[in-house]
Coordinates of C-alpha atoms (C1' of nucleotides) and ligand atoms in Angstrom, one line a residue:
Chain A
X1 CA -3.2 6.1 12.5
X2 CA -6.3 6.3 10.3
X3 CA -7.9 3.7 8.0
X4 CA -7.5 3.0 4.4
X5 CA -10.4 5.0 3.6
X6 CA -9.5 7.9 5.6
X7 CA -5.4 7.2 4.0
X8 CA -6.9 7.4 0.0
X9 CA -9.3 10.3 0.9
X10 CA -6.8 12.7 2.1
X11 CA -3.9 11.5 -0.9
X12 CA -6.8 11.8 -3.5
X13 CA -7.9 15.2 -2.2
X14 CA -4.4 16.5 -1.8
X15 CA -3.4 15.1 -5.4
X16 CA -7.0 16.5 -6.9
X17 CA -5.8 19.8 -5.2
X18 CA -2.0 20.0 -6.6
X19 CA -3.7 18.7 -9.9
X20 CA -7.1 19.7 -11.1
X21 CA -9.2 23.1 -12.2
X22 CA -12.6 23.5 -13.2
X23 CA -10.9 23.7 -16.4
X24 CA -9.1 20.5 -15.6
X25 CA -10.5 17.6 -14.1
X26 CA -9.1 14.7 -13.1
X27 CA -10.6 11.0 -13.9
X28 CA -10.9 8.5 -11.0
X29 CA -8.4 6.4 -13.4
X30 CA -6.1 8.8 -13.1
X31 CA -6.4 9.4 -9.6
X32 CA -6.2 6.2 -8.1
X33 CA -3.1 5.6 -10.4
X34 CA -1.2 8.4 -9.2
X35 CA -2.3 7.6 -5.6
X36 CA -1.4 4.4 -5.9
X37 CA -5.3 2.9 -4.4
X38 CA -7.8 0.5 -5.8
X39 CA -9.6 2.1 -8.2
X40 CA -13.3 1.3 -7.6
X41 CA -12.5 1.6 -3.9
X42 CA -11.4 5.4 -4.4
X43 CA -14.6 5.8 -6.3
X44 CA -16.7 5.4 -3.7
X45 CA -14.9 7.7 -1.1
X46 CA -14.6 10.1 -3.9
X47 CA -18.1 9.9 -4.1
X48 CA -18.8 10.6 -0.4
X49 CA -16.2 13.6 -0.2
X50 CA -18.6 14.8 -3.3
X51 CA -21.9 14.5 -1.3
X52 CA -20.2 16.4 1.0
X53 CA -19.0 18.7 -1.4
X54 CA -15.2 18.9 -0.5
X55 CA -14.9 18.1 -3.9
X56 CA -16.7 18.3 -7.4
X57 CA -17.4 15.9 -10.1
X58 CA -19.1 16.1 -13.2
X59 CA -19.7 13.2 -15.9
X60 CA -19.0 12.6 -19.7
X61 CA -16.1 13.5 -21.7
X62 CA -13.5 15.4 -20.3
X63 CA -15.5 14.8 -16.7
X64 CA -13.5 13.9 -13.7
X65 CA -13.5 15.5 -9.9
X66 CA -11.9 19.0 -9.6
X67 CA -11.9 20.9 -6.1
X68 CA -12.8 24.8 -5.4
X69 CA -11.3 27.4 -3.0
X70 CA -13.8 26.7 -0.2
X71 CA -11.9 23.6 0.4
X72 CA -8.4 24.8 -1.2
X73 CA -8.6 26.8 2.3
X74 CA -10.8 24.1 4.6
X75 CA -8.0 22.3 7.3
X76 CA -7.3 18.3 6.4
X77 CA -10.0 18.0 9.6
X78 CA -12.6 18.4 7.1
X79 CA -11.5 15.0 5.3
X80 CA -11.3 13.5 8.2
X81 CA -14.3 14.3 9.3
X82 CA -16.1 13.1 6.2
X83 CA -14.5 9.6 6.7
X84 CA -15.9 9.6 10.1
X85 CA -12.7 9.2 12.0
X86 CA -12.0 12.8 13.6
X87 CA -13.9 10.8 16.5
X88 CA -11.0 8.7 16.9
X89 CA -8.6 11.4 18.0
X90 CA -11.3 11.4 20.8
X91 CA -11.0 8.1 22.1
X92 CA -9.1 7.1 25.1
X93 CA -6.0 5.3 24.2
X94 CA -6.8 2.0 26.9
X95 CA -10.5 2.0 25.4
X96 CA -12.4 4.0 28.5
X97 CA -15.6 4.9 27.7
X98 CA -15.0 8.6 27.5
X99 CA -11.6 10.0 27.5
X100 CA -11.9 13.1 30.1
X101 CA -9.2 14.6 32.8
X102 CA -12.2 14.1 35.3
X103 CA -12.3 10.3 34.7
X104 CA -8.7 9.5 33.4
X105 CA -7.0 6.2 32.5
X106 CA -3.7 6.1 34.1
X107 CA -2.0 7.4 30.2
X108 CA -4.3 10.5 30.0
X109 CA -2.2 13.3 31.1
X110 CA 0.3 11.8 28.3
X111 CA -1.5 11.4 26.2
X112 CA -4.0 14.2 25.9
X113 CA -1.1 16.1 24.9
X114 CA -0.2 14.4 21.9
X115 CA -4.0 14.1 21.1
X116 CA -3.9 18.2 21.2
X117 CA -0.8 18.5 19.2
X118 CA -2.3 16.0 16.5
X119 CA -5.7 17.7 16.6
X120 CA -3.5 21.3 15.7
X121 CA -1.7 19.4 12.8
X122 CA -5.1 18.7 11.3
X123 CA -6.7 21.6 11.8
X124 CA -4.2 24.4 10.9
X125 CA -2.8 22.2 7.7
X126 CA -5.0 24.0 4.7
X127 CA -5.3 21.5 1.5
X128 CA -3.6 23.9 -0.6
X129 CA -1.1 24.2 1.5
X130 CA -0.5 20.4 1.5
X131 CA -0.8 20.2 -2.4
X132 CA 1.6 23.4 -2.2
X133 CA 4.1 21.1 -0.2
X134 CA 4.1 18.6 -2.4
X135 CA 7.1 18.8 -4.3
X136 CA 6.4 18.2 -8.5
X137 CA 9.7 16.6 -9.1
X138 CA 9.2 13.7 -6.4
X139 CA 7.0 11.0 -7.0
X140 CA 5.7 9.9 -3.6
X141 CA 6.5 6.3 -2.8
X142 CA 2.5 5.6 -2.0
Chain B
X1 CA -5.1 4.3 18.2
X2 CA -4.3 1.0 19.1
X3 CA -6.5 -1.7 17.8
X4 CA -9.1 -4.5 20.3
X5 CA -6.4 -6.8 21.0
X6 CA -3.8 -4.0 22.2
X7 CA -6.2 -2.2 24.4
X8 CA -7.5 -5.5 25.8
X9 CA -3.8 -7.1 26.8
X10 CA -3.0 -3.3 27.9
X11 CA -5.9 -3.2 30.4
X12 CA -5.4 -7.3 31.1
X13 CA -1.6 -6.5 32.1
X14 CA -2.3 -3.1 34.1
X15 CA -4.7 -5.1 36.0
X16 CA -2.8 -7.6 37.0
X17 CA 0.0 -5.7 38.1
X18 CA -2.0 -4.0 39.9
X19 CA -3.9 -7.0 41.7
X20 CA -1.7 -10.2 41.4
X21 CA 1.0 -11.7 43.1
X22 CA 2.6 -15.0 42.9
X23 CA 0.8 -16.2 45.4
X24 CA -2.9 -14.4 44.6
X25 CA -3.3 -15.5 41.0
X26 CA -6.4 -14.4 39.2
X27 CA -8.4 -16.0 36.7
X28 CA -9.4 -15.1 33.6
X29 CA -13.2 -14.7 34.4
X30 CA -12.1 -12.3 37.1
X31 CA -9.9 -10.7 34.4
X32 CA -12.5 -10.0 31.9
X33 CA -15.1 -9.0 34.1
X34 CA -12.7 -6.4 35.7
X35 CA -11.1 -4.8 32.2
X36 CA -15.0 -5.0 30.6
X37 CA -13.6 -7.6 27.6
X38 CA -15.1 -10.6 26.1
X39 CA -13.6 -13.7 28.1
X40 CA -12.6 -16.0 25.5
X41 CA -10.7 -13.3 23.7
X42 CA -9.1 -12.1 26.2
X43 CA -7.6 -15.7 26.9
X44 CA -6.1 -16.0 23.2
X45 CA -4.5 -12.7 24.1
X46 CA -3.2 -13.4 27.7
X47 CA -2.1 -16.5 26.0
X48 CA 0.2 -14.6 23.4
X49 CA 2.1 -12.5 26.7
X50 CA 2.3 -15.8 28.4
X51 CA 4.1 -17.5 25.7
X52 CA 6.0 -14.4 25.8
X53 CA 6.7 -14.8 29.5
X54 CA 5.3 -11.0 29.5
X55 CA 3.2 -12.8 32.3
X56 CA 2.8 -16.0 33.6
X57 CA -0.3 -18.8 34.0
X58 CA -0.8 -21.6 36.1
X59 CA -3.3 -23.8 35.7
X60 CA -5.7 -25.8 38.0
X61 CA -7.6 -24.5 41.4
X62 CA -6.1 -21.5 42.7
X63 CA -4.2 -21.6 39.2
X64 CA -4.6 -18.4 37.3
X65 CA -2.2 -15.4 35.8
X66 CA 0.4 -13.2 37.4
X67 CA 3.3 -11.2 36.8
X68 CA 6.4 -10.8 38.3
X69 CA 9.3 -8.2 38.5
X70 CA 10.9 -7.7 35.1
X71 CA 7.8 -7.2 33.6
X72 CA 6.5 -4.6 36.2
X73 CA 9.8 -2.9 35.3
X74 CA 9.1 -3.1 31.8
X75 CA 7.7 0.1 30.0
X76 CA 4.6 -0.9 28.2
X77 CA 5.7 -0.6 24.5
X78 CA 6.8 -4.7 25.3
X79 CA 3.0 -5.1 25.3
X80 CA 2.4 -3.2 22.3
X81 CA 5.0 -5.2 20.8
X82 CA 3.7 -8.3 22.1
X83 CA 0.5 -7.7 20.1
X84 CA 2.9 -6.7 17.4
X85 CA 1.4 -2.9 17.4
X86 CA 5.0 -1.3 17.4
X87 CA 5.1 -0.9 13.7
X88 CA 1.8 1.3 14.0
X89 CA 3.8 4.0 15.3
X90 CA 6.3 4.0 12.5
X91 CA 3.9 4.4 9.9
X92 CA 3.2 7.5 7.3
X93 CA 0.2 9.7 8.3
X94 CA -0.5 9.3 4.5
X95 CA 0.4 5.5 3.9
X96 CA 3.8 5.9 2.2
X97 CA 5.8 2.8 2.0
X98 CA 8.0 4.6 4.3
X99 CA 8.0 7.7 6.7
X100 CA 11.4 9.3 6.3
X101 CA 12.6 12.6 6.2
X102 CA 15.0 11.6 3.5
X103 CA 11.4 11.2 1.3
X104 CA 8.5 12.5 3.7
X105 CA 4.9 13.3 2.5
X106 CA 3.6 17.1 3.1
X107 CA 3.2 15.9 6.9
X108 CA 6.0 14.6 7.8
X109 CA 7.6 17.2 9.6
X110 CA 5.0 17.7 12.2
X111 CA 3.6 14.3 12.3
X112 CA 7.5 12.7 13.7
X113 CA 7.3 15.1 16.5
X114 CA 4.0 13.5 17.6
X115 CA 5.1 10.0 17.1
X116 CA 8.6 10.8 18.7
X117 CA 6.0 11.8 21.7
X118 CA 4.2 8.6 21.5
X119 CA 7.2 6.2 21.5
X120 CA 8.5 8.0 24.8
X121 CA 5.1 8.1 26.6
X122 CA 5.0 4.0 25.7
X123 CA 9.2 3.5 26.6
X124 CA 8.7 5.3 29.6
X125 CA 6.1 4.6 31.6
X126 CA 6.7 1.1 33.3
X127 CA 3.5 -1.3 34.0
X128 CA 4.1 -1.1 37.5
X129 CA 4.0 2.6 37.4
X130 CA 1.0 2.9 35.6
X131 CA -0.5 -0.2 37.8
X132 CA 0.0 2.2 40.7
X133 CA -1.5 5.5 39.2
X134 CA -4.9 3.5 38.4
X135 CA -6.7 4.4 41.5
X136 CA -8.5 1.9 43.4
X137 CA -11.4 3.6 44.9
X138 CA -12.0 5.0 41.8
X139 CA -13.1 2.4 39.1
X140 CA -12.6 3.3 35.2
X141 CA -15.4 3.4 33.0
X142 CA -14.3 0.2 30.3
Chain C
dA1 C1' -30.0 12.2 -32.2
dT2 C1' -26.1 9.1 -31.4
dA3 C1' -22.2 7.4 -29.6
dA4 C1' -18.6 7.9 -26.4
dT5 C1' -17.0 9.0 -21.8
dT6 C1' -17.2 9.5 -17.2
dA7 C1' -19.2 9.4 -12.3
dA8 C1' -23.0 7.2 -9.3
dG9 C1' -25.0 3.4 -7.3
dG10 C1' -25.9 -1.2 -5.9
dA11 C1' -24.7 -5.9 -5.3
dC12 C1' -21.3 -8.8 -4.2
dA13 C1' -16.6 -10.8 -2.6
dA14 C1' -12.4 -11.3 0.0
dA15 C1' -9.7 -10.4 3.9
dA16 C1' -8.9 -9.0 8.5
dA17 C1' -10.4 -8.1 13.1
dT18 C1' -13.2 -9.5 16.7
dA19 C1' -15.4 -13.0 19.3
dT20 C1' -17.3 -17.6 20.8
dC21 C1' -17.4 -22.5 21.7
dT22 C1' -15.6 -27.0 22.7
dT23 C1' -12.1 -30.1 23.8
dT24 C1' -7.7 -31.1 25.9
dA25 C1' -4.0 -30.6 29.2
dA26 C1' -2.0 -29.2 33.5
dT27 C1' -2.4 -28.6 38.4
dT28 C1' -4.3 -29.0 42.9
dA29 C1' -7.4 -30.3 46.7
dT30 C1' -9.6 -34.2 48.6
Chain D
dA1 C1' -6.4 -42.1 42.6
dT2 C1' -10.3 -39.0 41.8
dA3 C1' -12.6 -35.0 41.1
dA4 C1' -12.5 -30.2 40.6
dT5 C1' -10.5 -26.2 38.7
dT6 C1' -8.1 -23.5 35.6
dA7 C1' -5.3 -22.3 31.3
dA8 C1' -4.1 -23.9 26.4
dA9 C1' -5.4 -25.1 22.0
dG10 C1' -8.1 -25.6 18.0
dA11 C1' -12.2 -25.0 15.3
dT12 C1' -15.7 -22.0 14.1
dA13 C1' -18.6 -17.8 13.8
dT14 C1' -19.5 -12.9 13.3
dT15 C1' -18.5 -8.2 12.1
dT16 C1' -15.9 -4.7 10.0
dT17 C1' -12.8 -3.2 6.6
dT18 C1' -11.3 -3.4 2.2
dG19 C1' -12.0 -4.3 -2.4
dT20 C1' -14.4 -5.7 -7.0
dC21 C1' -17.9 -5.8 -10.6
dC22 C1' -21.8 -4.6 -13.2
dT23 C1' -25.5 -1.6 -14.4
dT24 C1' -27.3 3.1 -14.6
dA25 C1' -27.3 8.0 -15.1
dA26 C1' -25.3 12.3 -16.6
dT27 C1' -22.7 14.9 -19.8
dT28 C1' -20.3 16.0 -23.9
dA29 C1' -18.4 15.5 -28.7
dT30 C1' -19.8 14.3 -33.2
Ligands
FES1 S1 -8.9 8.7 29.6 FE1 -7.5 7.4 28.6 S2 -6.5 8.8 27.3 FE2 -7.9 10.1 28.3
FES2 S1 6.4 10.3 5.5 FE1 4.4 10.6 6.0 S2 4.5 10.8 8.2 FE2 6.6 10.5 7.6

DNA sequence: ATAATTAAGGACAAAAATATCTTTAATTAT
DNA sequence: ATAATTAAAGATATTTTTGTCCTTAATTAT
């Protein structure tokens, strides 16, 4: 469904939810560990979701990334979004040009129903309510 | 959704069921120019469903590709396959090693319901129905 | 102030996806 | 038989995605 970039942003960001504080931030060692990503790789992104500020970092000693209720209560979209991929949701499954009931490829009826349901899924799924979901006890298999 | 090489031998195979028979073969230049894809290409790929007798190829003057009955019958997740795609649709959202309900990450439950959707719209819809839906006066925007 | 710690930033590397080009083989028309 | 036509096959090239490494800057603990 989404790239590697897009897959690490959303586990980091759901992890640094479940995980950090202001009081408490996480280090991008500990992150990509626990996400199970390349480490230097999962900087950068982290770096771009900060420029954005979906999330916070600060340097030095007991540094790290933390997040803040803003996005706590922003919809996964958001992520998404900052990868650059919420465009791909848009795209015509047989590669047309534009993607529009006007113009359709012979899947779009289909298919623009799923596309809807998957747009929903993103867009009423809060990131706390992920991290919420999230069960302590299991370690996801990432 | 699907990557280059899916759409591509997607469009290739609509195309031809729409306009070949065994006795009005078309060629791969007519191919590419009609599904808007980069010729050479989109011989490697026609080359992968003919080895798969997905279609067929003849070469020589008035050689060319067609397709005959089972595949018409065939619901397009044999393409998908073909370009081996199928797996895409059984991935997690998130990247786990494996979507299961047994051990699902926070979007499992909806995201299954989406995919269940997918896998039907691909097992159902045969070439030769969707060959007949794409309408001819009507040319799609590749 | 100094040293330690951590993210930011830039350059580079490897792998995968996408695309092209050239030669060969099969078939057909003459 | 010969030439023309078309797909098959293999080598190569380009672009994008994914990933690494090294230096710099910011912050904090001492
Ligand atoms: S036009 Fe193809 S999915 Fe909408
Ligand atoms: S486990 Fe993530 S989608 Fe099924």
């Amino acid at each position: 469904m989404f790239s590697k970039k897009t897959e690490y942003a959303l586990r980091a960001t759901i992890y640094i939810a479940k995980h950090s504080s202001e009081e408490k931030k996480l280090s991008i060692v500990d992150i990509s560990k626990a996400i199970n990503s390349p480490q230097s790789f999962t900087a950068k992104i982290l770096q771009v979701l900060t420029k954005k500020k979906l999330i916070h970092s600060l340097p030095g000693p007991n540094g790290g990334f933390y997040i803040t209720e803003p996005t706590l209560q922003a919809p996964i979209s958001c992520i998404i979004d900052a990868m650059g991929e919420n465009e791909a949701l848009d795209k015509c499954v047989l590669g047309l040009k534009k993607c529009s009931t006007a113009n359709p490829c012979p899947l779009h009826e289909q298919y623009k129903k799923v596309k809807f349901q998957l747009k929903e899924i993103f867009e009423e799924k809060s990131i706390s309510k992920l991290a919420k979901e999230l069960k302590n006890n299991k370690s996801l298999q990432y």
